[in-house]
Coordinates of C-alpha atoms in Angstrom, one line a residue:
M1 CA -15.1 -8.2 3.7
K2 CA -15.5 -8.4 0.0
L3 CA -15.6 -10.8 -2.9
L4 CA -12.8 -9.6 -5.3
S5 CA -13.0 -12.3 -8.1
I6 CA -15.0 -15.3 -9.2
S7 CA -13.0 -17.8 -11.2
S8 CA -13.8 -20.9 -13.3
G9 CA -11.8 -23.6 -15.1
K10 CA -12.1 -26.5 -17.5
V11 CA -10.5 -29.9 -17.2
M12 CA -7.3 -30.1 -19.3
P13 CA -4.0 -32.0 -19.2
L14 CA -2.3 -30.9 -16.0
F15 CA 1.2 -30.7 -17.4
G16 CA 0.2 -29.5 -20.9
N17 CA 0.4 -31.3 -24.2
H18 CA 4.2 -30.6 -24.3
H19 CA 4.8 -33.2 -21.5
P20 CA 3.7 -36.6 -23.1
D21 CA 4.4 -38.6 -19.9
Y22 CA 1.7 -36.7 -18.1
K23 CA -0.9 -35.9 -20.7
S24 CA -3.2 -38.4 -19.1
V25 CA -3.3 -36.5 -15.8
P26 CA -6.4 -34.2 -16.0
S27 CA -7.0 -31.2 -13.8
A28 CA -9.1 -28.1 -13.7
I29 CA -6.9 -26.4 -11.1
R30 CA -6.1 -23.5 -13.5
K31 CA -8.9 -21.0 -13.1
I32 CA -9.6 -17.8 -15.0
S33 CA -11.4 -14.8 -13.5
V34 CA -14.9 -14.5 -15.0
S35 CA -16.1 -11.7 -12.7
N36 CA -13.8 -9.1 -11.0
L37 CA -13.7 -5.5 -9.9
E38 CA -13.0 -4.3 -13.4
N39 CA -15.7 -6.5 -15.0
T40 CA -18.5 -7.2 -12.4
E41 CA -20.4 -9.7 -14.5
K42 CA -23.1 -11.7 -12.7
I43 CA -22.3 -15.4 -12.5
Q44 CA -24.8 -18.2 -11.9
I45 CA -24.1 -20.3 -8.8
G46 CA -25.7 -23.7 -8.5
K47 CA -25.6 -26.4 -5.8
L48 CA -22.4 -27.8 -7.4
G49 CA -20.8 -24.4 -7.7
I50 CA -20.1 -21.9 -10.5
Q51 CA -21.9 -22.6 -13.7
G52 CA -19.3 -24.0 -16.2
D53 CA -16.6 -24.7 -13.6
E54 CA -15.2 -28.3 -13.8
Q55 CA -13.4 -30.7 -11.5
A56 CA -11.3 -33.6 -12.8
D57 CA -11.4 -35.9 -9.7
L58 CA -14.8 -35.6 -7.9
S59 CA -13.5 -37.9 -5.1
V60 CA -11.4 -35.1 -3.7
H61 CA -12.8 -31.9 -5.4
G62 CA -16.2 -30.5 -6.1
G63 CA -19.5 -32.0 -5.1
V64 CA -22.0 -30.5 -2.8
E65 CA -19.6 -30.2 0.2
K66 CA -16.8 -28.7 -1.8
A67 CA -18.8 -26.7 -4.3
I68 CA -16.8 -23.5 -4.0
Y69 CA -13.2 -23.0 -3.0
V70 CA -12.4 -19.7 -1.3
Y71 CA -9.0 -18.1 -1.0
P72 CA -7.9 -14.9 0.8
A73 CA -6.2 -12.4 -1.4
E74 CA -4.0 -11.4 1.6
H75 CA -1.9 -14.5 1.0
Y76 CA -0.9 -13.7 -2.6
A77 CA 2.1 -11.7 -1.4
F78 CA 3.4 -14.8 0.4
W79 CA 3.1 -16.9 -2.8
N80 CA 4.6 -14.3 -5.1
E81 CA 7.6 -13.9 -2.8
L82 CA 8.0 -17.7 -2.3
L83 CA 7.8 -18.6 -6.0
T84 CA 10.0 -15.8 -7.1
R85 CA 12.7 -17.0 -4.7
E86 CA 12.3 -20.7 -5.3
T87 CA 11.8 -20.8 -9.0
K88 CA 14.2 -17.8 -9.8
K89 CA 11.4 -16.3 -11.9
P90 CA 9.6 -13.1 -11.2
T91 CA 6.1 -14.2 -10.1
A92 CA 2.9 -12.2 -10.0
L93 CA -0.1 -14.5 -9.6
L94 CA -3.5 -13.6 -10.8
H95 CA -6.7 -14.2 -8.9
G96 CA -7.7 -17.8 -9.6
D97 CA -4.1 -19.0 -10.0
L98 CA -4.2 -20.9 -6.7
G99 CA -7.2 -22.9 -8.0
E100 CA -9.8 -20.9 -6.1
N101 CA -13.3 -20.0 -7.2
F102 CA -13.8 -17.0 -4.9
T103 CA -10.9 -14.7 -4.1
I104 CA -11.9 -12.6 -1.1
E105 CA -10.4 -10.0 1.2
G106 CA -10.9 -9.3 4.9
L107 CA -11.4 -12.8 6.2
L108 CA -8.7 -15.3 7.1
E109 CA -8.5 -19.0 8.2
T110 CA -8.1 -18.0 11.8
E111 CA -11.4 -16.2 11.7
V112 CA -13.5 -18.8 9.9
F113 CA -15.0 -21.9 11.5
V114 CA -16.6 -25.1 10.2
G115 CA -20.4 -24.4 10.2
D116 CA -20.1 -20.7 9.8
K117 CA -22.2 -19.1 7.1
L118 CA -21.2 -16.5 4.6
E119 CA -23.7 -14.2 3.0
I120 CA -22.5 -12.8 -0.3
G121 CA -25.0 -10.7 -2.1
E122 CA -28.3 -12.5 -1.9
L123 CA -26.7 -15.9 -1.6
Q124 CA -25.7 -17.9 1.5
F125 CA -23.0 -20.5 1.9
A126 CA -21.8 -22.8 4.7
V127 CA -18.1 -23.4 5.5
T128 CA -17.3 -27.1 5.3
K129 CA -13.6 -27.7 5.5
L130 CA -10.1 -26.6 4.6
R131 CA -8.4 -27.3 1.2
E132 CA -5.8 -30.1 1.3
P133 CA -3.3 -29.5 -1.5
C134 CA -1.8 -32.4 -3.5
F135 CA 0.8 -32.8 -6.3
K136 CA -1.4 -31.0 -8.8
F137 CA -1.0 -27.8 -6.8
N138 CA 2.8 -28.3 -7.0
A139 CA 2.5 -28.7 -10.8
A140 CA 0.2 -25.7 -11.3
L141 CA 2.6 -23.4 -9.5
G142 CA 5.7 -25.0 -11.0
Y143 CA 7.3 -25.6 -7.6
R144 CA 7.6 -29.1 -5.9
G145 CA 7.3 -27.6 -2.4
A146 CA 4.1 -25.7 -2.9
A147 CA 1.7 -28.2 -1.2
K148 CA 4.0 -28.4 1.8
A149 CA 4.3 -24.6 1.9
M150 CA 0.5 -24.3 1.9
V151 CA 0.1 -26.6 4.9
Q152 CA 3.0 -25.2 6.9
S153 CA 1.9 -21.6 6.3
G154 CA -1.7 -22.3 7.2
Y155 CA -2.7 -20.4 4.1
S156 CA -5.1 -23.2 2.9
G157 CA -8.4 -21.4 2.1
W158 CA -11.6 -23.3 2.6
Y159 CA -14.6 -24.9 0.9
L160 CA -18.2 -23.8 0.9
R161 CA -21.5 -25.6 0.4
V162 CA -24.1 -23.6 -1.5
L163 CA -27.2 -23.1 0.6
N164 CA -29.3 -21.2 -2.0
T165 CA -28.6 -20.8 -5.7
G166 CA -28.7 -17.6 -7.8
M167 CA -26.5 -14.9 -9.3
I168 CA -23.6 -13.0 -7.7
S169 CA -20.8 -10.8 -9.0
A170 CA -17.4 -9.6 -7.8
G171 CA -17.6 -6.6 -5.6
E172 CA -20.3 -8.0 -3.4
K173 CA -19.8 -7.5 0.4
I174 CA -19.4 -10.6 2.5
R175 CA -21.2 -11.1 5.9
L176 CA -20.1 -13.7 8.3
I177 CA -22.7 -15.5 10.4
P178 CA -21.1 -17.5 13.2
G179 CA -22.0 -21.2 13.6
P180 CA -21.0 -23.4 16.6
R181 CA -17.4 -22.2 16.4
D182 CA -15.9 -25.5 17.5
T183 CA -13.2 -25.9 14.9
S184 CA -11.6 -23.2 12.9
I185 CA -10.0 -23.7 9.5
A186 CA -6.7 -22.8 11.0
Q187 CA -7.2 -25.6 13.6
Q188 CA -8.0 -28.0 10.9
N189 CA -4.8 -27.0 9.1
Q190 CA -2.8 -27.6 12.3
N191 CA -4.2 -31.1 12.6
L192 CA -3.4 -31.8 9.0
L193 CA 0.2 -30.5 9.5
A194 CA 0.7 -32.7 12.5
K195 CA -0.6 -35.7 10.6
R196 CA 1.6 -35.2 7.6
N197 CA 4.7 -34.5 9.7
Q198 CA 4.1 -37.6 11.8
R199 CA 3.6 -39.9 8.8
D200 CA 5.9 -37.9 6.4
L201 CA 3.0 -37.7 3.9
W202 CA 4.2 -34.9 1.6
D203 CA 3.4 -34.9 -2.0

């Protein structure tokens, strides 16, 4: 298990300045890799996440309980294939393009439970919950069905709370320390899928 990339983003108009009707919709979902296997720069991690990273709506993103958003690199092939097919444009997403702060390999939603701890380098994090996608995810990927596809696939990723602050870089190994193991991220996603299907709550 390894940390492949650390990504950070700034709040900006979600639909860009070329779309005047939506210039007032802010988002920091578009992240850029600031530490990766080609450039293993050390990045400061605080209680609210990556230094310099921003969130537009703190009611649903960021804060202590959602300080870091983690996404498995294994799912990128799914998104590249889906978006290439649905948008009719060749797609090759870069790490951070799904809005994540940490892109990792070797650990999936079925293997991660709420309350588990992840040790990355000298830092420790606690798993808090899955990511629930919204219309901003659709906009960022340029596909109206992206949020629905994330929930239906179970490829949600998850949020971390920062237990101790410090510096880490891409390339660090990840160690999983099991918690109570009552509810996996995959099980949370199944619950969300059932709720959205029952109430037809799709963005």
